[in-house]
Tab-separated table of C-alpha atoms in Angstrom:
chain	number	residue	atom	x	y	z
A	116	MET	CA	-2.606	12.637	7.763
A	117	GLU	CA	-6.041	14.151	7.978
A	118	ILE	CA	-8.830	11.867	6.821
A	119	GLU	CA	-10.151	14.580	4.377
A	120	ARG	CA	-6.823	14.520	2.773
A	121	LEU	CA	-6.376	10.820	2.643
A	122	VAL	CA	-9.926	10.394	0.982
A	123	GLN	CA	-9.130	13.154	-1.594
A	124	THR	CA	-6.112	11.381	-2.441
A	125	LEU	CA	-7.985	7.982	-2.895
A	126	SER	CA	-10.187	9.724	-5.223
A	127	VAL	CA	-7.502	11.469	-7.481
A	128	GLU	CA	-5.349	8.269	-7.401
A	129	GLY	CA	-8.500	5.815	-8.274
A	130	HIS	CA	-9.240	8.122	-11.529
A	131	ALA	CA	-5.761	8.192	-12.430
A	132	LEU	CA	-5.367	4.352	-12.365
A	133	ALA	CA	-8.421	4.070	-14.396
A	134	ARG	CA	-7.256	6.453	-16.875
A	135	ALA	CA	-3.907	4.315	-17.134
A	136	ALA	CA	-5.515	1.251	-17.264
A	137	GLU	CA	-7.928	2.374	-20.067
A	138	GLU	CA	-5.038	3.789	-22.222
A	139	ALA	CA	-2.956	0.609	-21.651
A	140	GLY	CA	-5.565	-1.872	-22.379
A	141	THR	CA	-6.720	-4.580	-20.093
A	142	GLU	CA	-4.519	-7.372	-22.040
A	143	ALA	CA	-1.287	-5.319	-21.308
A	144	LYS	CA	1.488	-6.555	-18.949
A	145	VAL	CA	2.094	-5.023	-15.574
A	146	PRO	CA	5.918	-4.788	-15.181
A	147	THR	CA	5.799	-4.228	-11.480
A	148	CYS	CA	3.570	-6.824	-10.700
A	149	PRO	CA	5.323	-9.736	-12.537
A	150	GLY	CA	2.518	-12.318	-13.982
A	151	TRP	CA	-0.167	-9.834	-14.047
A	152	GLN	CA	-2.198	-8.255	-17.011
A	153	VAL	CA	-4.061	-4.971	-16.375
A	154	ARG	CA	-7.209	-6.651	-16.184
A	155	ASP	CA	-5.772	-8.746	-12.974
A	156	LEU	CA	-4.680	-5.318	-11.399
A	157	VAL	CA	-8.258	-3.632	-12.125
A	158	ARG	CA	-10.141	-6.711	-10.637
A	159	HIS	CA	-7.960	-6.968	-7.679
A	160	THR	CA	-8.107	-3.019	-6.787
A	161	GLY	CA	-11.906	-2.924	-7.545
A	162	MET	CA	-12.500	-6.033	-5.204
A	163	VAL	CA	-10.526	-4.429	-2.353
A	164	HIS	CA	-12.447	-1.206	-2.840
A	165	ARG	CA	-15.618	-3.034	-2.547
A	166	TRP	CA	-14.438	-5.103	0.471
A	167	ALA	CA	-13.323	-1.975	2.488
A	168	THR	CA	-16.529	-0.032	1.731
A	169	ALA	CA	-18.305	-2.991	3.209
A	170	PHE	CA	-16.890	-2.453	6.587
A	171	VAL	CA	-17.524	1.093	6.900
A	172	ALA	CA	-20.949	1.394	4.950
A	173	ASP	CA	-22.516	-2.004	6.800
A	174	GLY	CA	-20.512	-1.821	10.354
A	175	HIS	CA	-18.872	-5.111	10.188
A	176	THR	CA	-17.155	-5.288	13.649
A	177	SER	CA	-15.218	-8.364	12.655
A	178	TYR	CA	-13.477	-9.932	9.622
A	179	HIS	CA	-15.713	-10.178	6.628
A	180	PRO	CA	-14.536	-11.845	3.341
A	181	ASP	CA	-14.335	-10.213	0.240
A	182	GLU	CA	-16.812	-11.033	-2.861
A	183	GLY	CA	-14.401	-12.386	-5.070
A	184	LEU	CA	-13.109	-11.336	-8.687
A	185	PRO	CA	-15.401	-10.324	-11.212
A	186	ASP	CA	-15.689	-12.317	-14.525
A	187	LEU	CA	-15.474	-8.933	-16.412
A	188	ASP	CA	-12.957	-7.317	-18.894
A	189	GLY	CA	-12.390	-4.438	-21.292
A	190	ALA	CA	-14.768	-1.443	-20.964
A	191	GLU	CA	-17.315	-3.348	-18.671
A	192	LEU	CA	-14.547	-4.029	-16.095
A	193	LEU	CA	-13.259	-0.576	-16.085
A	194	SER	CA	-17.004	0.809	-15.419
A	195	TRP	CA	-17.341	-1.837	-12.595
A	196	PHE	CA	-14.061	-0.483	-11.043
A	197	ARG	CA	-15.157	3.329	-11.378
A	198	GLU	CA	-18.452	2.577	-9.924
A	199	GLY	CA	-16.717	0.843	-6.813
A	200	HIS	CA	-14.154	3.468	-6.379
A	201	ARG	CA	-16.625	6.056	-6.377
A	202	ARG	CA	-18.907	4.389	-3.821
A	203	LEU	CA	-15.840	4.027	-1.797
A	204	VAL	CA	-14.864	7.542	-1.918
A	205	ASP	CA	-18.497	8.662	-1.076
A	206	THR	CA	-18.932	6.129	2.010
A	207	LEU	CA	-15.784	7.509	3.534
A	208	SER	CA	-16.720	11.185	2.694
A	209	GLY	CA	-19.929	10.441	4.120
A	210	ALA	CA	-19.193	8.279	7.005
A	211	PRO	CA	-19.518	9.850	10.876
A	212	ALA	CA	-15.968	10.160	12.589
A	213	ASP	CA	-16.989	7.728	15.280
A	214	VAL	CA	-17.997	4.956	13.005
A	215	GLU	CA	-17.241	1.626	14.488
A	216	CYS	CA	-15.993	-1.245	12.209
A	217	TRP	CA	-13.205	-3.832	12.241
A	218	SER	CA	-9.768	-2.704	10.816
A	219	PHE	CA	-6.415	-4.522	11.090
A	220	LEU	CA	-3.573	-1.973	11.685
A	221	PRO	CA	-3.310	0.510	14.570
A	222	ALA	CA	-5.130	4.055	13.762
A	223	PRO	CA	-6.764	6.822	15.634
A	224	SER	CA	-10.358	5.347	14.671
A	225	PRO	CA	-11.546	2.757	11.890
A	226	LEU	CA	-12.289	5.625	9.674
A	227	ALA	CA	-8.868	6.901	9.614
A	228	PHE	CA	-7.608	3.408	9.219
A	229	TRP	CA	-9.638	2.598	6.116
A	230	ALA	CA	-9.001	6.196	4.520
A	231	ARG	CA	-5.154	5.670	5.095
A	232	ARG	CA	-5.259	2.074	3.949
A	233	GLN	CA	-7.360	2.818	0.747
A	234	ALA	CA	-5.246	5.658	-0.223
A	235	HIS	CA	-2.022	4.027	0.072
A	236	GLU	CA	-3.480	0.746	-1.727
A	237	THR	CA	-4.684	2.822	-4.754
A	238	THR	CA	-1.533	4.864	-5.093
A	239	VAL	CA	0.649	1.734	-5.248
A	240	HIS	CA	-1.845	0.079	-7.736
A	241	ARG	CA	-1.982	3.495	-9.775
A	242	VAL	CA	1.822	3.276	-10.309
A	243	ASP	CA	1.211	-0.272	-11.338
A	244	ALA	CA	-1.125	0.625	-13.894
A	245	GLU	CA	1.084	3.214	-15.170
A	246	SER	CA	4.045	0.756	-15.415
A	247	ALA	CA	1.928	-0.817	-18.189
A	248	LEU	CA	2.405	2.202	-20.129
A	249	GLY	CA	6.220	2.270	-19.645
A	250	GLY	CA	8.048	5.470	-18.441
A	251	ALA	CA	8.112	7.301	-15.128
A	252	PRO	CA	5.061	7.072	-12.720
A	253	SER	CA	3.369	10.445	-11.917
A	254	ALA	CA	4.611	12.163	-8.703
A	255	ILE	CA	3.703	10.793	-5.180
A	256	ALA	CA	3.747	13.916	-2.430
A	257	VAL	CA	6.875	13.668	-0.082
A	258	ASP	CA	4.551	13.845	3.157
A	259	PHE	CA	2.054	11.234	1.592
A	260	ALA	CA	5.096	9.078	0.910
A	261	VAL	CA	6.472	9.310	4.532
A	262	ASP	CA	3.190	8.404	5.768
A	263	GLY	CA	2.971	5.194	3.587
A	264	ILE	CA	6.596	4.382	4.861
A	265	ASP	CA	5.192	4.573	8.301
A	266	GLU	CA	2.380	2.366	7.587
A	267	VAL	CA	4.642	-0.282	5.813
A	268	LEU	CA	7.349	-0.306	8.490
A	269	ARG	CA	5.320	0.396	11.725
A	270	GLY	CA	1.955	-1.343	10.671
A	271	PHE	CA	2.362	-4.039	8.250
A	272	HIS	CA	5.611	-5.441	9.215
A	273	ALA	CA	5.236	-4.871	12.955
A	274	ARG	CA	2.468	-7.776	12.539
A	275	PRO	CA	3.396	-11.422	13.578
A	276	LYS	CA	2.934	-12.502	9.949
A	277	SER	CA	6.040	-10.343	8.803
A	278	ARG	CA	8.469	-12.964	7.355
A	279	VAL	CA	11.283	-10.173	7.370
A	280	ARG	CA	13.525	-12.018	10.020
A	281	THR	CA	16.996	-12.814	10.746
A	282	ASP	CA	18.679	-15.468	12.954
A	283	ALA	CA	20.788	-12.847	14.704
A	284	ALA	CA	19.757	-9.241	15.722
A	285	ARG	CA	20.504	-6.637	13.017
A	286	VAL	CA	19.487	-3.176	12.321
A	287	LEU	CA	18.083	-1.713	8.881
A	288	ARG	CA	17.846	2.117	8.731
A	289	VAL	CA	15.667	3.573	6.109
A	290	ARG	CA	16.396	7.411	5.451
A	291	ALA	CA	14.201	9.518	3.308
A	292	GLU	CA	16.470	12.236	2.010
A	293	ASP	CA	14.405	14.950	1.240
A	294	THR	CA	12.776	15.353	4.352
A	295	ASP	CA	14.028	14.580	8.079
A	296	ALA	CA	12.311	11.320	8.318
A	297	VAL	CA	14.287	8.260	9.407
A	298	TRP	CA	13.142	4.876	10.679
A	299	THR	CA	15.285	2.211	12.751
A	300	VAL	CA	14.031	-1.266	11.838
A	301	ARG	CA	15.403	-3.761	14.217
A	302	LEU	CA	15.401	-7.115	12.672
A	303	SER	CA	15.521	-10.327	14.754
A	304	SER	CA	13.774	-13.907	14.861
A	305	GLU	CA	10.743	-11.910	15.928
A	306	PRO	CA	8.693	-9.358	13.646
A	307	PRO	CA	10.439	-6.081	12.899
A	308	ALA	CA	10.392	-3.535	15.553
A	309	CYS	CA	10.370	-0.073	13.836
A	310	GLU	CA	10.907	3.291	15.489
A	311	ARG	CA	10.954	6.621	14.213
A	312	GLY	CA	14.429	8.194	14.339
A	313	ASP	CA	18.283	7.540	14.054
A	314	THR	CA	18.175	5.386	17.117
A	315	ALA	CA	20.745	2.657	16.761
A	316	GLU	CA	23.838	1.805	14.689
A	317	ALA	CA	22.813	0.362	11.322
A	318	ASP	CA	24.099	-2.687	9.640
A	319	CYS	CA	22.434	-1.372	6.545
A	320	GLU	CA	21.010	1.998	5.259
A	321	VAL	CA	18.572	2.360	2.534
A	322	ALA	CA	18.051	6.109	1.406
A	323	GLY	CA	16.751	8.089	-1.177
A	324	PRO	CA	13.691	10.383	-1.918
A	325	ALA	CA	10.609	9.562	0.343
A	326	ALA	CA	8.481	8.511	-2.939
A	327	ALA	CA	11.146	6.314	-4.285
A	328	LEU	CA	11.712	4.374	-0.837
A	329	TYR	CA	7.933	4.208	-0.557
A	330	LEU	CA	7.741	2.394	-3.686
A	331	SER	CA	10.881	0.359	-2.997
A	332	LEU	CA	9.362	-0.968	0.298
A	333	TRP	CA	6.492	-2.137	-1.525
A	334	ASN	CA	8.817	-3.919	-3.894
A	335	ARG	CA	7.868	-1.771	-6.857
A	336	ARG	CA	11.480	-0.515	-7.501
A	337	PRO	CA	14.914	-0.980	-6.408
A	338	PHE	CA	16.165	0.939	-3.640
A	339	PRO	CA	17.857	4.084	-4.663
A	340	ARG	CA	20.884	3.733	-2.646
A	341	VAL	CA	22.047	0.861	-0.270
A	342	ALA	CA	25.066	1.228	2.135
A	343	GLY	CA	26.586	-1.341	4.593
A	344	ASP	CA	25.404	-5.055	4.432
A	345	SER	CA	23.276	-5.197	1.338
A	346	SER	CA	22.098	-8.757	2.316
A	347	LEU	CA	19.525	-6.950	4.398
A	348	ALA	CA	17.985	-4.940	1.465
A	349	THR	CA	17.984	-8.176	-0.536
A	350	LEU	CA	16.286	-9.804	2.618
A	351	TRP	CA	13.675	-6.920	2.369
A	352	ARG	CA	12.979	-7.579	-1.454
A	353	GLU	CA	12.847	-11.363	-0.984
A	354	LYS	CA	10.701	-11.666	2.357
A	355	SER	CA	8.320	-8.353	2.872
A	356	ALA	CA	5.711	-9.164	0.115
A	357	VAL	CA	2.388	-8.308	1.593
A	358	THR	CA	-0.311	-11.219	0.207
A	359	TRP	CA	-3.935	-10.973	-0.202
A	360	GLY	CA	-5.953	-13.467	2.198
């Protein structure tokens, strides 16, 4: 996806997250993140925004630690979040296309990486904030959800730290039914190997609308449909969590 579109999505989603958090109240529980209250969600996402901004704004070419979580709550916390979100959007919007800085997943450029990563980070956490209000989350565009599925399967879980592994070789297929996007995920004792397309016979297929699959792969909702060996869908839900740090 184009960087401009990703940054615009980041802007919209950050504002929506703040609105939902304000409406729910920072003491509200977050059903999609068991054990968290809205204050935890806002602190975490605001910290990540500042952490990402520093790489692009300051040109860190190696890993740089975050600044930790703020001891803020209520209106003061939401103001802090909005300020950091605005700075991230402004930094990505104003950065030169050839900016050099550290990143941790394959991308056409560091700027493309950070725009994509923060757009998806903020979208998933916007859904978390809306879950504190109850009801269905706001819509996610099909092409953006497809891009997010790509990032999860071919980015995060291609890394050595992925725990989604099987003793014997197995194949998981992910099919977005409202578009032609299909992924084949080969599971083994090594990190998952994912490719686009229906390239191998699957032991299990998870299918549904792209936005629903996107949230399912981030463990925000059950898979819409599972066919074949459901233990692979269970494996995903039990082992795929991406943790901070």
